[in-house]
Tab-separated table of C-alpha atoms in Angstrom:
chain	number	residue	atom	x	y	z
N	282	MET	CA	140.216	68.810	230.608
N	283	GLN	CA	143.152	70.028	232.551
N	284	CYS	CA	144.639	71.669	229.394
N	285	ARG	CA	141.302	73.455	228.865
N	286	GLN	CA	141.330	74.704	232.430
N	287	LEU	CA	144.787	75.974	232.189
N	288	ILE	CA	143.911	77.922	228.965
N	289	VAL	CA	140.940	79.366	230.649
N	290	LEU	CA	143.127	80.340	233.751
N	291	ASN	CA	145.799	81.909	231.287
N	292	CYS	CA	143.041	83.989	229.519
N	293	GLY	CA	141.652	85.062	232.884
N	294	CYS	CA	145.000	86.472	233.992
N	295	LYS	CA	145.502	88.310	230.662
N	296	TYR	CA	141.990	89.703	231.178
N	297	SER	CA	142.649	90.846	234.551
N	298	TYR	CA	146.083	92.257	233.466
N	299	LEU	CA	144.057	94.273	230.571
N	300	LEU	CA	141.579	95.467	233.068
N	301	ASN	CA	144.032	96.823	235.499
N	302	THR	CA	145.929	98.587	232.934
N	303	ALA	CA	142.826	100.327	231.452
N	304	ALA	CA	141.727	101.290	235.055
N	305	SER	CA	144.881	102.926	235.711
N	306	ILE	CA	144.984	104.848	232.271
N	307	SER	CA	141.362	106.003	233.063
N	308	SER	CA	142.145	107.134	236.499
N	309	SER	CA	145.180	109.170	235.122
N	310	LEU	CA	142.795	110.888	232.758
N	311	ASP	CA	140.474	111.800	235.672
N	312	ASP	CA	143.112	114.019	237.178
N	313	SER	CA	141.516	117.109	238.741
N	314	SER	CA	144.317	119.282	237.241
N	315	LEU	CA	142.424	119.231	233.914
N	316	LEU	CA	140.428	122.462	234.571
N	317	ASN	CA	140.200	123.586	230.883
N	318	PRO	CA	137.062	122.238	229.190
N	319	LEU	CA	138.948	121.412	226.115
N	320	ASP	CA	141.319	119.160	228.210
N	321	ALA	CA	138.216	117.645	229.772
N	322	GLU	CA	136.598	116.792	226.340
N	323	TYR	CA	140.025	115.250	225.306
N	324	ALA	CA	140.009	113.113	228.399
N	325	GLN	CA	136.628	111.796	227.684
N	326	ASN	CA	137.483	110.957	224.189
N	327	ALA	CA	140.624	109.266	225.399
N	328	LYS	CA	138.742	107.177	227.967
N	329	LYS	CA	136.462	105.859	224.955
N	330	VAL	CA	139.397	105.056	222.828
N	331	VAL	CA	141.071	103.119	225.798
N	332	SER	CA	138.035	101.346	226.561
N	333	ARG	CA	137.484	100.223	222.885
N	334	ASN	CA	141.296	99.254	222.577
N	335	TYR	CA	140.790	97.244	225.767
N	336	ARG	CA	137.912	95.372	224.369
N	337	LEU	CA	139.749	94.669	221.247
N	338	CYS	CA	142.778	93.394	223.062
N	339	MET	CA	140.810	91.270	225.307
N	340	PHE	CA	139.104	89.627	222.103
N	341	VAL	CA	142.348	89.062	220.455
N	342	GLU	CA	143.990	87.388	223.619
N	343	CYS	CA	141.065	85.119	224.087
N	344	PHE	CA	141.108	84.142	220.496
N	345	LYS	CA	144.736	83.396	220.819
N	346	CYS	CA	143.958	81.113	223.781
N	347	PHE	CA	141.458	79.120	221.860
N	348	ARG	CA	143.103	79.202	218.394
N	349	LEU	CA	143.372	76.315	216.050
N	350	SER	CA	146.066	73.723	216.458
N	351	GLU	CA	149.286	73.716	214.205
N	352	ARG	CA	147.804	71.069	211.932
N	353	HIS	CA	144.474	72.432	211.382
N	354	ARG	CA	145.753	75.866	210.767
N	355	LEU	CA	147.951	74.419	208.012
N	356	ILE	CA	145.117	72.646	206.609
N	357	ALA	CA	142.942	75.846	206.691
N	358	GLU	CA	145.686	77.898	204.842
N	359	GLY	CA	146.009	75.210	202.223
N	360	ARG	CA	149.544	74.018	203.120
N	361	LEU	CA	150.782	70.645	203.786
N	362	PRO	CA	150.499	69.464	207.537
N	363	PRO	CA	153.133	67.245	208.963
N	364	ILE	CA	152.602	63.556	210.016
N	365	THR	CA	152.026	63.702	213.668
N	366	TYR	CA	149.457	60.833	214.231
N	367	ARG	CA	149.729	57.174	213.783
N	368	TRP	CA	146.671	56.943	211.611
N	369	GLN	CA	148.385	59.182	209.151
N	370	LYS	CA	150.684	56.376	208.364
N	371	GLU	CA	147.753	53.985	207.214
N	372	LEU	CA	147.335	53.156	203.600
N	373	TRP	CA	144.151	54.912	203.230
N	374	ALA	CA	145.466	57.946	204.798
N	375	LYS	CA	148.289	57.902	202.357
N	376	ARG	CA	146.115	57.495	199.546
N	377	GLU	CA	144.045	60.445	200.658
N	378	ARG	CA	147.065	62.500	201.396
N	379	PHE	CA	148.604	61.857	197.924
N	380	GLY	CA	145.365	62.618	196.209
N	381	ILE	CA	145.137	66.062	197.866
N	382	TYR	CA	148.705	67.243	197.848
N	383	GLY	CA	150.181	65.157	195.053
N	384	LEU	CA	154.025	64.452	194.991
N	385	ALA	CA	154.569	67.412	197.457
N	386	SER	CA	153.077	65.008	200.131
N	387	GLY	CA	156.109	62.908	200.083
N	388	VAL	CA	154.302	59.724	199.697
N	389	ASP	CA	155.694	56.975	197.376
N	390	PRO	CA	153.119	56.295	194.572
N	391	GLY	CA	154.235	52.583	194.393
N	392	GLU	CA	152.992	51.942	197.837
N	393	LEU	CA	149.454	53.176	196.845
N	394	TRP	CA	148.777	50.625	194.081
N	395	PRO	CA	146.063	48.091	195.158
N	396	SER	CA	147.082	44.707	196.219
N	397	ILE	CA	146.247	41.379	194.552
N	398	GLU	CA	143.500	40.678	197.030
N	399	GLU	CA	141.887	43.992	196.532
N	400	VAL	CA	141.980	43.476	192.681
N	401	GLN	CA	140.435	40.035	193.003
N	402	GLU	CA	137.781	41.319	195.412
N	403	GLU	CA	136.852	44.365	193.209
N	404	GLU	CA	136.634	41.990	190.057
N	405	ALA	CA	134.315	39.491	192.122
N	406	ILE	CA	131.961	42.407	193.018
N	407	GLY	CA	132.193	43.749	189.502
N	408	TRP	CA	132.860	47.308	190.146
N	409	TYR	CA	135.131	47.643	187.329
N	410	GLU	CA	135.387	46.203	183.809
N	411	LYS	CA	138.204	45.638	181.516
N	412	TYR	CA	139.217	48.248	179.050
N	413	ASN	CA	138.576	46.220	176.039
N	414	ASP	CA	135.255	45.168	177.156
N	415	LEU	CA	134.342	48.852	177.887
N	416	LEU	CA	135.681	49.871	174.476
N	417	LYS	CA	133.262	47.441	172.766
N	418	ILE	CA	130.401	48.756	174.748
N	419	VAL	CA	131.038	52.160	173.809
N	420	LYS	CA	131.310	51.406	170.162
N	421	TYR	CA	128.407	49.416	170.133
N	422	SER	CA	126.206	51.954	171.867
N	423	GLU	CA	127.628	54.725	169.338
N	424	SER	CA	126.614	52.539	166.338
N	425	SER	CA	123.220	51.842	167.562
N	426	GLU	CA	122.641	55.456	168.436
N	427	ARG	CA	123.744	56.350	164.821
N	428	ALA	CA	121.447	53.716	163.320
N	429	ALA	CA	118.525	54.960	165.228
N	430	ALA	CA	119.170	58.415	164.210
N	431	LEU	CA	119.357	57.529	160.642
N	432	ALA	CA	116.066	55.520	160.900
N	433	ARG	CA	114.294	58.434	162.484
N	434	LEU	CA	115.633	60.810	159.663
N	435	GLU	CA	114.233	58.325	157.013
N	436	GLU	CA	110.981	58.268	158.580
N	437	VAL	CA	110.680	62.023	158.945
N	438	THR	CA	111.815	62.553	155.091
N	439	ALA	CA	108.888	60.171	154.350
N	440	ALA	CA	106.460	61.836	156.437
N	441	GLU	CA	107.476	65.110	154.784
N	442	LYS	CA	106.767	63.767	151.342
N	443	LYS	CA	103.299	62.477	152.327
N	444	TYR	CA	102.519	65.588	154.148
N	445	PRO	CA	100.760	67.647	151.285
N	446	GLU	CA	98.326	64.828	150.507
N	447	LEU	CA	97.547	64.053	154.037
N	448	LEU	CA	96.908	67.877	154.717
N	449	LYS	CA	94.537	67.895	151.707
N	450	GLU	CA	92.619	64.879	152.683
N	451	PHE	CA	92.254	66.183	156.220
N	452	LEU	CA	90.922	69.529	155.139
N	453	GLU	CA	88.388	67.868	152.709
N	454	ASN	CA	87.115	65.372	155.291
N	455	ARG	CA	87.079	67.850	158.062
N	456	LYS	CA	83.486	68.587	159.289
N	457	GLU	CA	82.666	70.868	162.236
N	458	VAL	CA	80.232	68.832	164.338
N	459	ALA	CA	78.629	70.602	166.969
N	460	PRO	CA	78.379	68.889	170.363
N	461	LYS	CA	75.032	67.452	171.057
N	462	LYS	CA	73.544	68.526	174.400
N	463	SER	CA	71.407	66.281	176.585
N	464	LYS	CA	67.780	67.220	177.617
N	465	GLU	CA	68.905	67.932	181.244
N	466	GLU	CA	71.567	70.441	179.841
N	467	LEU	CA	68.942	72.139	177.545
N	468	GLU	CA	66.632	72.442	180.424
N	469	LYS	CA	69.122	73.909	182.688
N	470	GLU	CA	69.987	76.484	180.081
N	471	GLN	CA	66.299	77.222	179.520
N	472	ARG	CA	65.708	77.688	183.307
N	473	ALA	CA	68.911	79.952	183.583
N	474	ARG	CA	67.554	82.090	180.694
N	475	ASP	CA	64.128	82.287	182.264
N	476	MET	CA	65.621	83.369	185.688
N	477	LEU	CA	67.732	85.932	183.934
N	478	GLU	CA	64.573	87.506	182.446
N	479	TYR	CA	62.602	87.375	185.451
N	480	TYR	CA	65.345	88.540	188.104
N	481	GLY	CA	67.397	90.450	185.883
N	482	TYR	CA	70.804	89.104	186.679
N	483	GLU	CA	72.410	85.641	185.764
N	484	ILE	CA	72.056	82.876	188.324
N	485	LEU	CA	74.241	79.773	187.477
N	486	PRO	CA	72.772	76.277	187.972
N	487	ARG	CA	75.722	75.369	190.338
N	488	ASP	CA	74.602	78.331	192.560
N	489	PRO	CA	72.900	76.804	195.761
N	490	ARG	CA	70.292	79.418	195.629
N	491	PHE	CA	69.147	78.265	192.178
N	492	PRO	CA	66.652	75.684	193.058
N	493	VAL	CA	65.097	78.043	195.815
N	494	LEU	CA	64.766	81.083	193.402
N	495	PHE	CA	63.510	78.867	190.687
N	496	GLU	CA	60.664	77.591	192.807
N	497	LYS	CA	59.795	81.184	193.856
N	498	MET	CA	59.889	82.117	190.317
N	499	THR	CA	57.518	79.347	189.220
N	500	GLU	CA	55.192	80.059	191.933
N	501	ALA	CA	55.118	83.864	191.158
N	502	LYS	CA	54.415	82.812	187.442
N	503	LYS	CA	51.634	80.580	188.338
N	504	LYS	CA	49.949	83.333	190.522
N	505	ALA	CA	50.592	85.691	187.547
N	506	ALA	CA	48.904	83.342	185.223
N	507	LYS	CA	45.915	82.925	187.517
N	508	LEU	CA	45.447	86.509	187.921
N	509	ALA	CA	45.704	87.044	184.053
N	510	GLU	CA	42.961	84.196	183.635
N	511	LYS	CA	40.683	86.031	186.214
N	512	GLU	CA	41.290	89.391	184.519
N	513	GLU	CA	40.680	87.793	181.077
N	514	LEU	CA	37.287	86.225	182.455
N	515	SER	CA	36.283	89.583	183.959
N	516	ALA	CA	37.015	91.332	180.854
N	517	LYS	CA	34.999	88.849	178.768
N	518	LYS	CA	32.151	89.145	181.221
N	519	LEU	CA	32.244	92.997	180.824
N	520	MET	CA	32.176	92.706	177.086
N	521	SER	CA	29.344	90.177	177.059
N	522	ARG	CA	27.282	92.532	179.217
N	523	LYS	CA	28.056	95.556	177.073
N	524	GLN	CA	27.023	93.628	174.080
N	525	GLU	CA	23.814	92.507	175.669
N	526	LYS	CA	23.131	96.225	176.546
N	527	MET	CA	23.895	97.317	173.029
N	528	GLU	CA	21.471	94.523	171.646
N	529	LYS	CA	18.748	95.482	173.989
N	530	LYS	CA	19.041	99.208	172.966
N	531	GLU	CA	18.979	98.230	169.319
N	532	LYS	CA	15.838	96.223	169.775
N	533	LYS	CA	14.149	99.052	171.604
N	534	ASP	CA	15.145	101.505	168.961
N	535	ALA	CA	13.825	99.112	166.297
N	536	LEU	CA	10.433	98.943	168.150
């Protein structure tokens, strides 16, 4: 915590120093002796440059205050950092260091071999297998895969030989069977056709308006049928009356 406070104080001192230098430069540029407008424009541009450079310098100084440590900077640059901590001398750290940097790490490879206890523990857990056992497993898997591929090829060749006969039988026995529709489906289709003829546009059975419109259509058709019956009866009555009149006239004429 104290180191961080010292770094902040150092940055603050550098910040104030840069601020004072920028102020002195800007005050010198604000001299009243610059009566020429070209000189005044030059002074304004110079002020902008000074302020920009001042901000850049402030950023650089602050970055230097909070920069990476030597070890992390070397790691970021891809170089080999020195051994400065106690944990870097541990066996796991040496193995990691040798795995990253190789012989340039300065680690003796003889120190990195696993101990007898570690080997026994790994064998007990079963993490690794012996080379001869793995070689047998690989050979067995390769032979089994080869045998399966050969068997599959034999099946394919046998099927290819039978293909023309099977295709001929399929074409001979193929029959186009129309799917049978139930009575409900036929009734729905008939209702949809009737509604299309009556309303002039298609209404699907799944439409929620379908039952309401169908009832209206049936009622309208019933009314139309009743009116047609009445008209037929009235027409028959008129025809019968006309016939009676004609018969009466014929009888009178005959007398």
